[in-house]
Every structure is written in C-alpha cells, then in structure tokens.
PDB file of C-alpha atoms and ligand atoms in Angstrom:
ATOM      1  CA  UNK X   1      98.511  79.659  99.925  1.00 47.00           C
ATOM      2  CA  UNK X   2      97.266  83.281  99.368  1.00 52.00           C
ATOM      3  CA  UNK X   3      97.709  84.600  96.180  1.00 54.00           C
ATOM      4  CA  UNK X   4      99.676  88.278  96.109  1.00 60.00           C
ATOM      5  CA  UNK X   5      99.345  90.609  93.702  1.00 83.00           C
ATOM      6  CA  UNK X   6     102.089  93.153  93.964  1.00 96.00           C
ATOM      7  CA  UNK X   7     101.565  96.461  91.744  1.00 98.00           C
ATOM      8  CA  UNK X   8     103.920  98.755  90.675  1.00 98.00           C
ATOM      9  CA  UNK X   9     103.818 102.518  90.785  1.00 98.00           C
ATOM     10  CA  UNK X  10     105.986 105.094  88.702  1.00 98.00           C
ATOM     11  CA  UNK X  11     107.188 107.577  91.651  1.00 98.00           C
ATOM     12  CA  UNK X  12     110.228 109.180  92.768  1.00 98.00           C
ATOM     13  CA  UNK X  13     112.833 107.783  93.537  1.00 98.00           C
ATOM     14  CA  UNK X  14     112.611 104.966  91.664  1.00 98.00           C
ATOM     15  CA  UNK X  15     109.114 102.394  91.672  1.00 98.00           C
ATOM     16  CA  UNK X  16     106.979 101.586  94.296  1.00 98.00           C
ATOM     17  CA  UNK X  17     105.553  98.162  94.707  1.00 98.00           C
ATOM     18  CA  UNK X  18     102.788  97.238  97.136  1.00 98.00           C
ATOM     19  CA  UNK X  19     100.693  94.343  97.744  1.00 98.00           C
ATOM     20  CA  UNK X  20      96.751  95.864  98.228  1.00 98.00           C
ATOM     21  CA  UNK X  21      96.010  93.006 100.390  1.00 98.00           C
ATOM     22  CA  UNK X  22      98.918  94.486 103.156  1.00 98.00           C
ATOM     23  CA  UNK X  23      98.225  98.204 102.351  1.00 98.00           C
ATOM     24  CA  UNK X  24      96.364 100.695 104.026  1.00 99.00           C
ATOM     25  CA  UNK X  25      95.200 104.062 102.262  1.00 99.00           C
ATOM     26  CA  UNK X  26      95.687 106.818 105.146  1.00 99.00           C
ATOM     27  CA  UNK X  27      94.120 110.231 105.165  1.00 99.00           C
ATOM     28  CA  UNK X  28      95.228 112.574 107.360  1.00 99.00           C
ATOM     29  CA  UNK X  29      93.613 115.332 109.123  1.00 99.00           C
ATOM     30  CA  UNK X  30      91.523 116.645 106.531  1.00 99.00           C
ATOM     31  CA  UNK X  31      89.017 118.636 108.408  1.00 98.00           C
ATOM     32  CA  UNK X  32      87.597 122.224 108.613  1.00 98.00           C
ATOM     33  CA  UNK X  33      89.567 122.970 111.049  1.00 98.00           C
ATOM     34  CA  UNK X  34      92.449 122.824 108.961  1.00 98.00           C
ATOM     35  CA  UNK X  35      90.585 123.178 105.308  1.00 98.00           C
ATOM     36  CA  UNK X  36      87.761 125.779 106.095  1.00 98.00           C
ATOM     37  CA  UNK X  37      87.707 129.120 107.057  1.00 97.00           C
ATOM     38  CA  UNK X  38      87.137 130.126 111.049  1.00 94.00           C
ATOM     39  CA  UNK X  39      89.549 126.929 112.156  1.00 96.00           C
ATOM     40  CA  UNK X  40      92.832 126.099 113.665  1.00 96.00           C
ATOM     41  CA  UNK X  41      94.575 126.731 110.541  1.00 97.00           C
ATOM     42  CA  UNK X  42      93.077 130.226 110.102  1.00 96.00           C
ATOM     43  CA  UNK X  43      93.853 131.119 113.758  1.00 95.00           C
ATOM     44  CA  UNK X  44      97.250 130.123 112.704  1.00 95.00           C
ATOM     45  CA  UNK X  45      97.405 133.453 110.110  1.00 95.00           C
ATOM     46  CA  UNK X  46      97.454 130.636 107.223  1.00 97.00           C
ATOM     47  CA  UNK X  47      95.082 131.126 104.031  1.00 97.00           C
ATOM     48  CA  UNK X  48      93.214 127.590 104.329  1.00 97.00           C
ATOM     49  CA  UNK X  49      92.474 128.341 100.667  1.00 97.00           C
ATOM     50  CA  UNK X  50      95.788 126.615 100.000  1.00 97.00           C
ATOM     51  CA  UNK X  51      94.557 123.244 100.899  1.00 98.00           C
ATOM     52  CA  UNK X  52      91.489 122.895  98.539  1.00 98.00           C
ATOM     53  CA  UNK X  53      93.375 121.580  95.697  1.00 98.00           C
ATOM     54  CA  UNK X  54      93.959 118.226  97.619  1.00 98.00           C
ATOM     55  CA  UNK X  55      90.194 117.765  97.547  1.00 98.00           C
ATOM     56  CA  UNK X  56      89.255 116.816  94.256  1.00 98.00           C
ATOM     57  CA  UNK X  57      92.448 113.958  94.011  1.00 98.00           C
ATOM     58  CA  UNK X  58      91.965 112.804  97.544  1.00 99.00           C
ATOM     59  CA  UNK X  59      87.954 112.057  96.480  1.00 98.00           C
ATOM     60  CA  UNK X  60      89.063 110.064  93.120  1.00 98.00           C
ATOM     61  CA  UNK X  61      91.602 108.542  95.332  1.00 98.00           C
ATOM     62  CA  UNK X  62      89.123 107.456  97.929  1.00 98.00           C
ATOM     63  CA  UNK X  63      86.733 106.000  95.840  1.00 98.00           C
ATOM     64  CA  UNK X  64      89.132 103.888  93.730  1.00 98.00           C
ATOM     65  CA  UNK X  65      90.957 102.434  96.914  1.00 98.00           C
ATOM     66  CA  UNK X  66      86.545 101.785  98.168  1.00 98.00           C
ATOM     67  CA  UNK X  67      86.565  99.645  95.125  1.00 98.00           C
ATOM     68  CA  UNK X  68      89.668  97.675  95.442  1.00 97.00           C
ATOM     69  CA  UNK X  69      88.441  97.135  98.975  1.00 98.00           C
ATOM     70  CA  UNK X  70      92.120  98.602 100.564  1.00 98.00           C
ATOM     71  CA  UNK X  71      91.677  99.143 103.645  1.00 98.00           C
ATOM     72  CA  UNK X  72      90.759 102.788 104.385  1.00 99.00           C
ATOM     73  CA  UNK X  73      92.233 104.737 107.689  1.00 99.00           C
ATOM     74  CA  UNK X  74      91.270 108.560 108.125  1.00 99.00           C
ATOM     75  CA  UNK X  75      92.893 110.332 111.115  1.00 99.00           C
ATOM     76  CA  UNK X  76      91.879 113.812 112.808  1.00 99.00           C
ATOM     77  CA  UNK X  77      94.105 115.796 115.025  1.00 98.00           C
ATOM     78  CA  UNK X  78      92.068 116.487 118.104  1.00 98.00           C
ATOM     79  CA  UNK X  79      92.191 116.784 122.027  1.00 98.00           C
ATOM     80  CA  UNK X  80      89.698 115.694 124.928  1.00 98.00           C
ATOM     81  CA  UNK X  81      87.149 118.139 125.817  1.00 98.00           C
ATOM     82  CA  UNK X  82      88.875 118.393 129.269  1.00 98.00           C
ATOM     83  CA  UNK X  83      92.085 119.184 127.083  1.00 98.00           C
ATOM     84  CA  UNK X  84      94.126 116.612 129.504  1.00 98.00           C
ATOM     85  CA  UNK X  85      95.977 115.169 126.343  1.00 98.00           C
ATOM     86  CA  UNK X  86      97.056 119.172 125.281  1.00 98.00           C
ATOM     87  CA  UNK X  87     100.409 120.026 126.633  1.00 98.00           C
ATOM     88  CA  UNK X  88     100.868 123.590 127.463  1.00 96.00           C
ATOM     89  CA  UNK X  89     103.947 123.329 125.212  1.00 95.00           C
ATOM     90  CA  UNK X  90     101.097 122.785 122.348  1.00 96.00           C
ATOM     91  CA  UNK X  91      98.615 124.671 123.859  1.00 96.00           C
ATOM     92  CA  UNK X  92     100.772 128.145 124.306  1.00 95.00           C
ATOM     93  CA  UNK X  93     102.600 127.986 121.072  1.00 90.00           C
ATOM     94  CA  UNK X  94     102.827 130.898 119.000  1.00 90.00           C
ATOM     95  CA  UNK X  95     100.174 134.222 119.070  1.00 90.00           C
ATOM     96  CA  UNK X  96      96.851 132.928 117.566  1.00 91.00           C
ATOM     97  CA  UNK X  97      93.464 134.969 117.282  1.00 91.00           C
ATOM     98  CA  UNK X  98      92.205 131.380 119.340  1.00 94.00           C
ATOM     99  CA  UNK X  99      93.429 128.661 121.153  1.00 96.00           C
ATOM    100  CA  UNK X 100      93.013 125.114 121.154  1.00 97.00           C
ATOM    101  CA  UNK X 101      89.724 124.467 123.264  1.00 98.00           C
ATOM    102  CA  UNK X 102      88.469 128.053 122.630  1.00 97.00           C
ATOM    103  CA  UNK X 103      85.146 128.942 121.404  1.00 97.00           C
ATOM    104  CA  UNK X 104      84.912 129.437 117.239  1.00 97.00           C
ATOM    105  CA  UNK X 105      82.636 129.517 114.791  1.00 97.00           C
ATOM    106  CA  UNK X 106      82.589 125.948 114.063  1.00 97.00           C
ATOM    107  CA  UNK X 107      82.530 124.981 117.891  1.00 98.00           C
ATOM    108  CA  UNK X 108      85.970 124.575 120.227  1.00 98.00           C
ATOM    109  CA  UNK X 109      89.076 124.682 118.134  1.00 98.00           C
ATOM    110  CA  UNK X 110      90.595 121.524 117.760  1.00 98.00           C
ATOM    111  CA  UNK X 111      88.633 119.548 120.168  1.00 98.00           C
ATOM    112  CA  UNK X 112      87.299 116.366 119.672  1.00 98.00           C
ATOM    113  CA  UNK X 113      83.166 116.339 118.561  1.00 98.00           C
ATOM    114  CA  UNK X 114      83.025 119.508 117.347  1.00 98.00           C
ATOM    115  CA  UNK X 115      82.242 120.310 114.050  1.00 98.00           C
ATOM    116  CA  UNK X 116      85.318 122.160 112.795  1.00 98.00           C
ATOM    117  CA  UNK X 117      87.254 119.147 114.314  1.00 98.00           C
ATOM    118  CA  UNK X 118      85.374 116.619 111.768  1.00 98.00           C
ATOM    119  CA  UNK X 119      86.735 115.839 108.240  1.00 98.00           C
ATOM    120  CA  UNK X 120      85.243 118.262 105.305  1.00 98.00           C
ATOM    121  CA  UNK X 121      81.745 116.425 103.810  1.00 98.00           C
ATOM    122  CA  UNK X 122      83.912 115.715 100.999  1.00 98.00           C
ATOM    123  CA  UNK X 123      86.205 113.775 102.289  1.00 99.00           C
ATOM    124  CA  UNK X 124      83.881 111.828 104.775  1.00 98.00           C
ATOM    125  CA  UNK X 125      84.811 108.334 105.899  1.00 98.00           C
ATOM    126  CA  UNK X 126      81.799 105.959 105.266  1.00 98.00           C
ATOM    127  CA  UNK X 127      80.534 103.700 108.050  1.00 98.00           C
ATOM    128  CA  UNK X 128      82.675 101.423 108.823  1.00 97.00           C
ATOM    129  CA  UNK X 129      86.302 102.873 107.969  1.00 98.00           C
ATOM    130  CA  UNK X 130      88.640 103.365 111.128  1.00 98.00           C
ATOM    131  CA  UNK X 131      89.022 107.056 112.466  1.00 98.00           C
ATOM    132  CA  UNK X 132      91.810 107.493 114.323  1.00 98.00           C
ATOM    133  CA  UNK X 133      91.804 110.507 116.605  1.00 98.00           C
ATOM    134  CA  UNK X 134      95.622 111.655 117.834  1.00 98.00           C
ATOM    135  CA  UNK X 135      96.684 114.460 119.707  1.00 98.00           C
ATOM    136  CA  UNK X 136      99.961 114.909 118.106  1.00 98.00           C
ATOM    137  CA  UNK X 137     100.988 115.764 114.994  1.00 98.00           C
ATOM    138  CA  UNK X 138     102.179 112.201 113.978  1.00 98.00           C
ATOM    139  CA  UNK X 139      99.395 109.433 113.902  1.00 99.00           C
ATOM    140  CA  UNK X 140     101.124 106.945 115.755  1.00 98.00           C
ATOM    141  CA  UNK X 141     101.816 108.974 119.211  1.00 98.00           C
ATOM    142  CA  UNK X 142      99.105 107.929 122.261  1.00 98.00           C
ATOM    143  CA  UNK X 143      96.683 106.205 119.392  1.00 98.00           C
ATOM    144  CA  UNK X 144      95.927 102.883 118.416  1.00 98.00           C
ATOM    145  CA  UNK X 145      96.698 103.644 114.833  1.00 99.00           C
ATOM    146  CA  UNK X 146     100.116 101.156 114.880  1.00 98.00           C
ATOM    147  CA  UNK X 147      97.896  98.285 116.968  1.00 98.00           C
ATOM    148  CA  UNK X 148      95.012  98.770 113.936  1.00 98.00           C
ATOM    149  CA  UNK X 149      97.660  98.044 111.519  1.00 98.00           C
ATOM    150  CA  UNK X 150      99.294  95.502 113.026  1.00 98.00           C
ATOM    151  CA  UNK X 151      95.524  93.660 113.733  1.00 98.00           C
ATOM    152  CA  UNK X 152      95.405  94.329 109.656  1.00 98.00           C
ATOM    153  CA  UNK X 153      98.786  92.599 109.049  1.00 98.00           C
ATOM    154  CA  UNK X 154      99.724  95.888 106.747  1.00 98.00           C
ATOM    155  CA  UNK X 155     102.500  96.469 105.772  1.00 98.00           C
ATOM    156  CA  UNK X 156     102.886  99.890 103.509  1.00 98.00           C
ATOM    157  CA  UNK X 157     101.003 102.720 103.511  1.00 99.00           C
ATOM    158  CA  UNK X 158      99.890 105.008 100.717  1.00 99.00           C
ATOM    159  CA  UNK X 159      99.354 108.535 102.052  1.00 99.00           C
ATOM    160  CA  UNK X 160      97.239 112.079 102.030  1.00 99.00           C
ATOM    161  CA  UNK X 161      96.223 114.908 104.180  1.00 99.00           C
ATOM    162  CA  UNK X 162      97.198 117.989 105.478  1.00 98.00           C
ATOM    163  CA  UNK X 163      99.188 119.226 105.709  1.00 98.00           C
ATOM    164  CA  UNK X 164     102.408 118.357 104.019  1.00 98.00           C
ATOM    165  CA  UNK X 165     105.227 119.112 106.268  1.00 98.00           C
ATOM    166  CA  UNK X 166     103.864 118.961 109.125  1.00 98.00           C
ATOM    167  CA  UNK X 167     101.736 115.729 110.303  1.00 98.00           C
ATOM    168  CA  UNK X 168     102.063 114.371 106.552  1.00 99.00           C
ATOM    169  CA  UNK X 169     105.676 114.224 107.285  1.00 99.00           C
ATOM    170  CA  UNK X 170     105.732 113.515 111.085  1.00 98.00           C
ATOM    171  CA  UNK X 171     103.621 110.115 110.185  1.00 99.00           C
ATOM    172  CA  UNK X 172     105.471 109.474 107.355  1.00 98.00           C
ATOM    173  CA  UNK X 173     109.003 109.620 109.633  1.00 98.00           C
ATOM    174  CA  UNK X 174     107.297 107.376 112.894  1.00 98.00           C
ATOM    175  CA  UNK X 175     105.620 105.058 110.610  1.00 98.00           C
ATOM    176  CA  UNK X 176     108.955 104.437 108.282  1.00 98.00           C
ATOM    177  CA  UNK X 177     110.877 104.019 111.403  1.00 98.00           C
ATOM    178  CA  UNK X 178     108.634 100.990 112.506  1.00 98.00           C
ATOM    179  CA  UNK X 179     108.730  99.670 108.652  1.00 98.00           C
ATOM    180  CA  UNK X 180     105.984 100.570 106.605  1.00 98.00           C
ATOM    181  CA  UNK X 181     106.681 101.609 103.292  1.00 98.00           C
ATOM    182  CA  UNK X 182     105.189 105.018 102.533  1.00 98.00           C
ATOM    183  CA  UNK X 183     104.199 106.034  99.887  1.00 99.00           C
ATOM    184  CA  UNK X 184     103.156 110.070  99.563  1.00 99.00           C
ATOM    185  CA  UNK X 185     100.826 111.005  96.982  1.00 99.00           C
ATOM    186  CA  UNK X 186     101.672 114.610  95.597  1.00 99.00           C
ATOM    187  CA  UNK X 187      98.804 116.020  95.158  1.00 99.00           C
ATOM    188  CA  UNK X 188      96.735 114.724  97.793  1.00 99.00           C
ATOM    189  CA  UNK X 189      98.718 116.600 100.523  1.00 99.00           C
ATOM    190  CA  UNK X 190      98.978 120.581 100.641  1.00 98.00           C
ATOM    191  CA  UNK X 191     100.228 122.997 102.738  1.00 98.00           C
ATOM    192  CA  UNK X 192      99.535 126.705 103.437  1.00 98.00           C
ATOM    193  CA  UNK X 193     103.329 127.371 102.383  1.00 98.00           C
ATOM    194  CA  UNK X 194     104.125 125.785  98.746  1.00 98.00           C
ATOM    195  CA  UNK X 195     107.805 125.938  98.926  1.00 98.00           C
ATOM    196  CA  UNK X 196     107.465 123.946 102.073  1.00 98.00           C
ATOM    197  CA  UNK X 197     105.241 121.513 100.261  1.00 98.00           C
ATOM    198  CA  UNK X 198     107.613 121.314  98.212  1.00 98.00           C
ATOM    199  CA  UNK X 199     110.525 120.927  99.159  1.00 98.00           C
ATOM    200  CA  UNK X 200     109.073 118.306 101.838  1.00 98.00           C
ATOM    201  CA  UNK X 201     108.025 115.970  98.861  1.00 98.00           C
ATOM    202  CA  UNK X 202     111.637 116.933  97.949  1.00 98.00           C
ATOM    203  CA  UNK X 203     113.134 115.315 101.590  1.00 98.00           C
ATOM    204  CA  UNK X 204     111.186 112.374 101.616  1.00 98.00           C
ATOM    205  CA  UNK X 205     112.467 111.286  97.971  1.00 98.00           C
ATOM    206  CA  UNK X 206     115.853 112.425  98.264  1.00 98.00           C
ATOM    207  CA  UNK X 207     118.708 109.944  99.671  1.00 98.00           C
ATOM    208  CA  UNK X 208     117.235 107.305  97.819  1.00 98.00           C
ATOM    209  CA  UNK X 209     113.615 107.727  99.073  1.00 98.00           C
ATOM    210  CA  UNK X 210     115.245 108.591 102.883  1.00 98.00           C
ATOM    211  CA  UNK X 211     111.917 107.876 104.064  1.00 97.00           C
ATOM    212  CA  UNK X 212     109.771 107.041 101.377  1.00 98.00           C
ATOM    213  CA  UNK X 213     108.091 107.391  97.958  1.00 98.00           C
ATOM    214  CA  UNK X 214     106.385 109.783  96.289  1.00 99.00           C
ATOM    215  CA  UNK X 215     104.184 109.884  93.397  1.00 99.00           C
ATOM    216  CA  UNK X 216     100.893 111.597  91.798  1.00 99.00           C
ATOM    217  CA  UNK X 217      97.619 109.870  92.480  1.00 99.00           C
ATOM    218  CA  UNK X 218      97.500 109.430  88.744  1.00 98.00           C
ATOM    219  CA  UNK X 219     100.286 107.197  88.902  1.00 98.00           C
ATOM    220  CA  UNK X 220      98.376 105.066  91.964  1.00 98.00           C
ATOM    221  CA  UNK X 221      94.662 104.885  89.967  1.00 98.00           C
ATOM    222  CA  UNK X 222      96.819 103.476  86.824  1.00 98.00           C
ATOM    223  CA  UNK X 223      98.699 100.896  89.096  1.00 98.00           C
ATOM    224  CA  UNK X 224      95.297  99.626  89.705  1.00 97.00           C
ATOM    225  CA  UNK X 225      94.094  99.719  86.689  1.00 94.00           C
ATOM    226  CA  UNK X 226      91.214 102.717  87.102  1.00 85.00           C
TER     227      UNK X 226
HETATM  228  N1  TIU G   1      99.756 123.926 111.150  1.00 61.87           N
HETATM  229  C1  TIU G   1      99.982 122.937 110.292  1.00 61.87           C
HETATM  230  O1  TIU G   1     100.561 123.116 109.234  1.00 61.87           O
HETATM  231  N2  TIU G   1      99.518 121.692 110.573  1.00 61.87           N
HETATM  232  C2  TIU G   1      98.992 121.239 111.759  1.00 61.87           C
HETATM  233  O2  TIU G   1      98.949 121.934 112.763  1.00 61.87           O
HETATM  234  N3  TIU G   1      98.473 119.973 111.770  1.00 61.87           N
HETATM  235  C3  TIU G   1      98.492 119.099 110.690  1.00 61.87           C
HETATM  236  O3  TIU G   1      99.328 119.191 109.798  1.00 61.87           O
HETATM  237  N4  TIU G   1      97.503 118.201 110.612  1.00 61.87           N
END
C-alpha cells in the first residue's frame, strides 16, 4: 500500500491539508514580460515594479518544493508566432504603447520564444520541470496543463505567479471547478494594483474558502518542515 503523508498548513479559512505525493507546485507566468520593464505589462501603463516582491518568496518556495521532490509546473502566457491562437478580442483590447506580436525591446510582445516571453533568470525552471505555454489567461484553456496533471494523478495545487487577479485567479477558478484544491500563497503572487491583490486573496478565502485557500509561503516551508 503507499504510504501518505498528509501535511497541514495554517491558512485562511481554516487549514489546508495536502498529500506532497498528489500535489503539484504551479508558477504562473512569471516572466519579463510581465516582471521587467519594456514588456506586456508596461505596455499595459502598469509599474512592473509592483511584482518584484514575489521574487524572493517564490525562489525559497521553489527550492524547498526541489527538495521534497513535488512536482514542479511553471506556465507562461504566450501566443504562436503566426498569432493564430490570439483572438482579436485579446489582441485589440484596450490602448497600449504595443501590441501582442509587436516588436519590443525584449523581442515580440507576448509571443512565444522570445525573450521577454521567458520566465525572469530567477525564477527559471530547471531541466526537466513541465512548462506549460497557454494563450489565455487561465492555464487550463487549449493546454495540456489538466492532461499533465491527470498523467501525475495530482490532486491539489499550491499556487504563485502573476499576477493576482488576473490569471492567478482565472486558474485558481477552472482548476477548482475540475477539483483540485488550491491553495494560494500570499506573497508569491502580486499585482500592479494592491487593493486588487488584495481583495482577490480576500474572494478566494471568503465563503468558506469559495474557491480555495490561502496562506503565506512561511506557513507552506513550516508544513514541510524547512
Ligand atoms: N495584465 C495582467 O494583470 N495580467 C495578465 O495580462 N496576465 C497574467 O496575469 N499573467
């Protein structure tokens, strides 16, 4: 029989348990384009300053989760170079200084390959660790992100990334409504607006965890005993 060993973390709204042998550690978009300066999330208007402080947690994170041997699954939002997978309903959103598949500094904005597109050196997957690029802001949508999972027999998920209430949430909501348990770690996800980030830590807790947990990293590194 396979031994379990269910841990317990101290988050909101009341404990969260998991099982590391059925839990996945997922990262979420944390690349230049969205962290560094001449990205998406600067063409947006945003100060990408705001997101820095998930670095430092996100890196202790990663390494304890490489030493429990968790299973490890970073994503990237990103389109095809031919931009078939961008709907003009993405593509022609608001007034940015550049579009998705335009020229930057760090190479086309947004598109898959290029450097801004890649996760920030800090936060680099080692060999090895799924990376799951998804067009949408939810991880799930026209990837193989629930297959993976599935093939991995997991069964919660203990999440970070960019930014908060945005694809942080909209993986949060697809993946509790196909029954993971989710767990959000507060500060490993940031947004450009802190009252959103906020107050979306605030929604997934609420209701009796509506959708989820959430917790500090702290509380995750003592669970397993680092
Ligand atoms: N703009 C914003 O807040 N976020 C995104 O566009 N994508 C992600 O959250 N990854």
């Amino acid at each position: 029989m396979p031994t379990t060993a269910v841990l317990t973390v101290d988050a909101r709204p009341y404990p969260y348990t998991f099982d590391p042998a059925t839990t996945a550690l997922v990262v979420i978009d944390m690349q230049r384009d969205f962290m560094e300066p001449g990205g998406f999330g600067e063409t947006l208007g945003n100060d990408v300053g705001l997101l820095r402080s998930t670095i430092e947690p996100t890196a202790a994170v990663l390494a304890a989760f490489r030493a429990a041997g968790i299973l490890i699954v970073h994503t990237r939002e990103g389109h095809r170079p031919d931009l078939s997978d961008l709907p003009p309903a993405k593509r022609d959103r608001g007034s940015p200084t550049l579009r998705i598949g335009d020229e930057g500094p760090k190479g086309r904005i947004l598109v898959v390959g290029e450097e801004g597109q890649d996760i920030v050196d800090e936060l680099k997957p080692l060999p090895g660790e799924p990376v799951v690029d998804k067009p949408g802001k939810g991880a799930f949508y026209a990837t193989n992100f629930g297959e993976l999972l599935r093939e991995q027999q997991i069964t919660s998920l203990i999440v970070a990334g960019v930014t908060t209430e945005v694809c942080v949430h909209t993986t949060v909501r697809e993946a509790n409504d196909r029954g993971y348990e989710c767990l959000v770690l507060a500060d490993c996800v940031g947004s450009y607006f802190p009252e959103f980030h906020r107050v979306a830590l605030d929604m997934i807790a609420a209701q009796g965890g509506i959708f989820g947990w959430v917790a500090p990293s702290a509380a995750v590194l003592d669970a397993l005993g680092r």
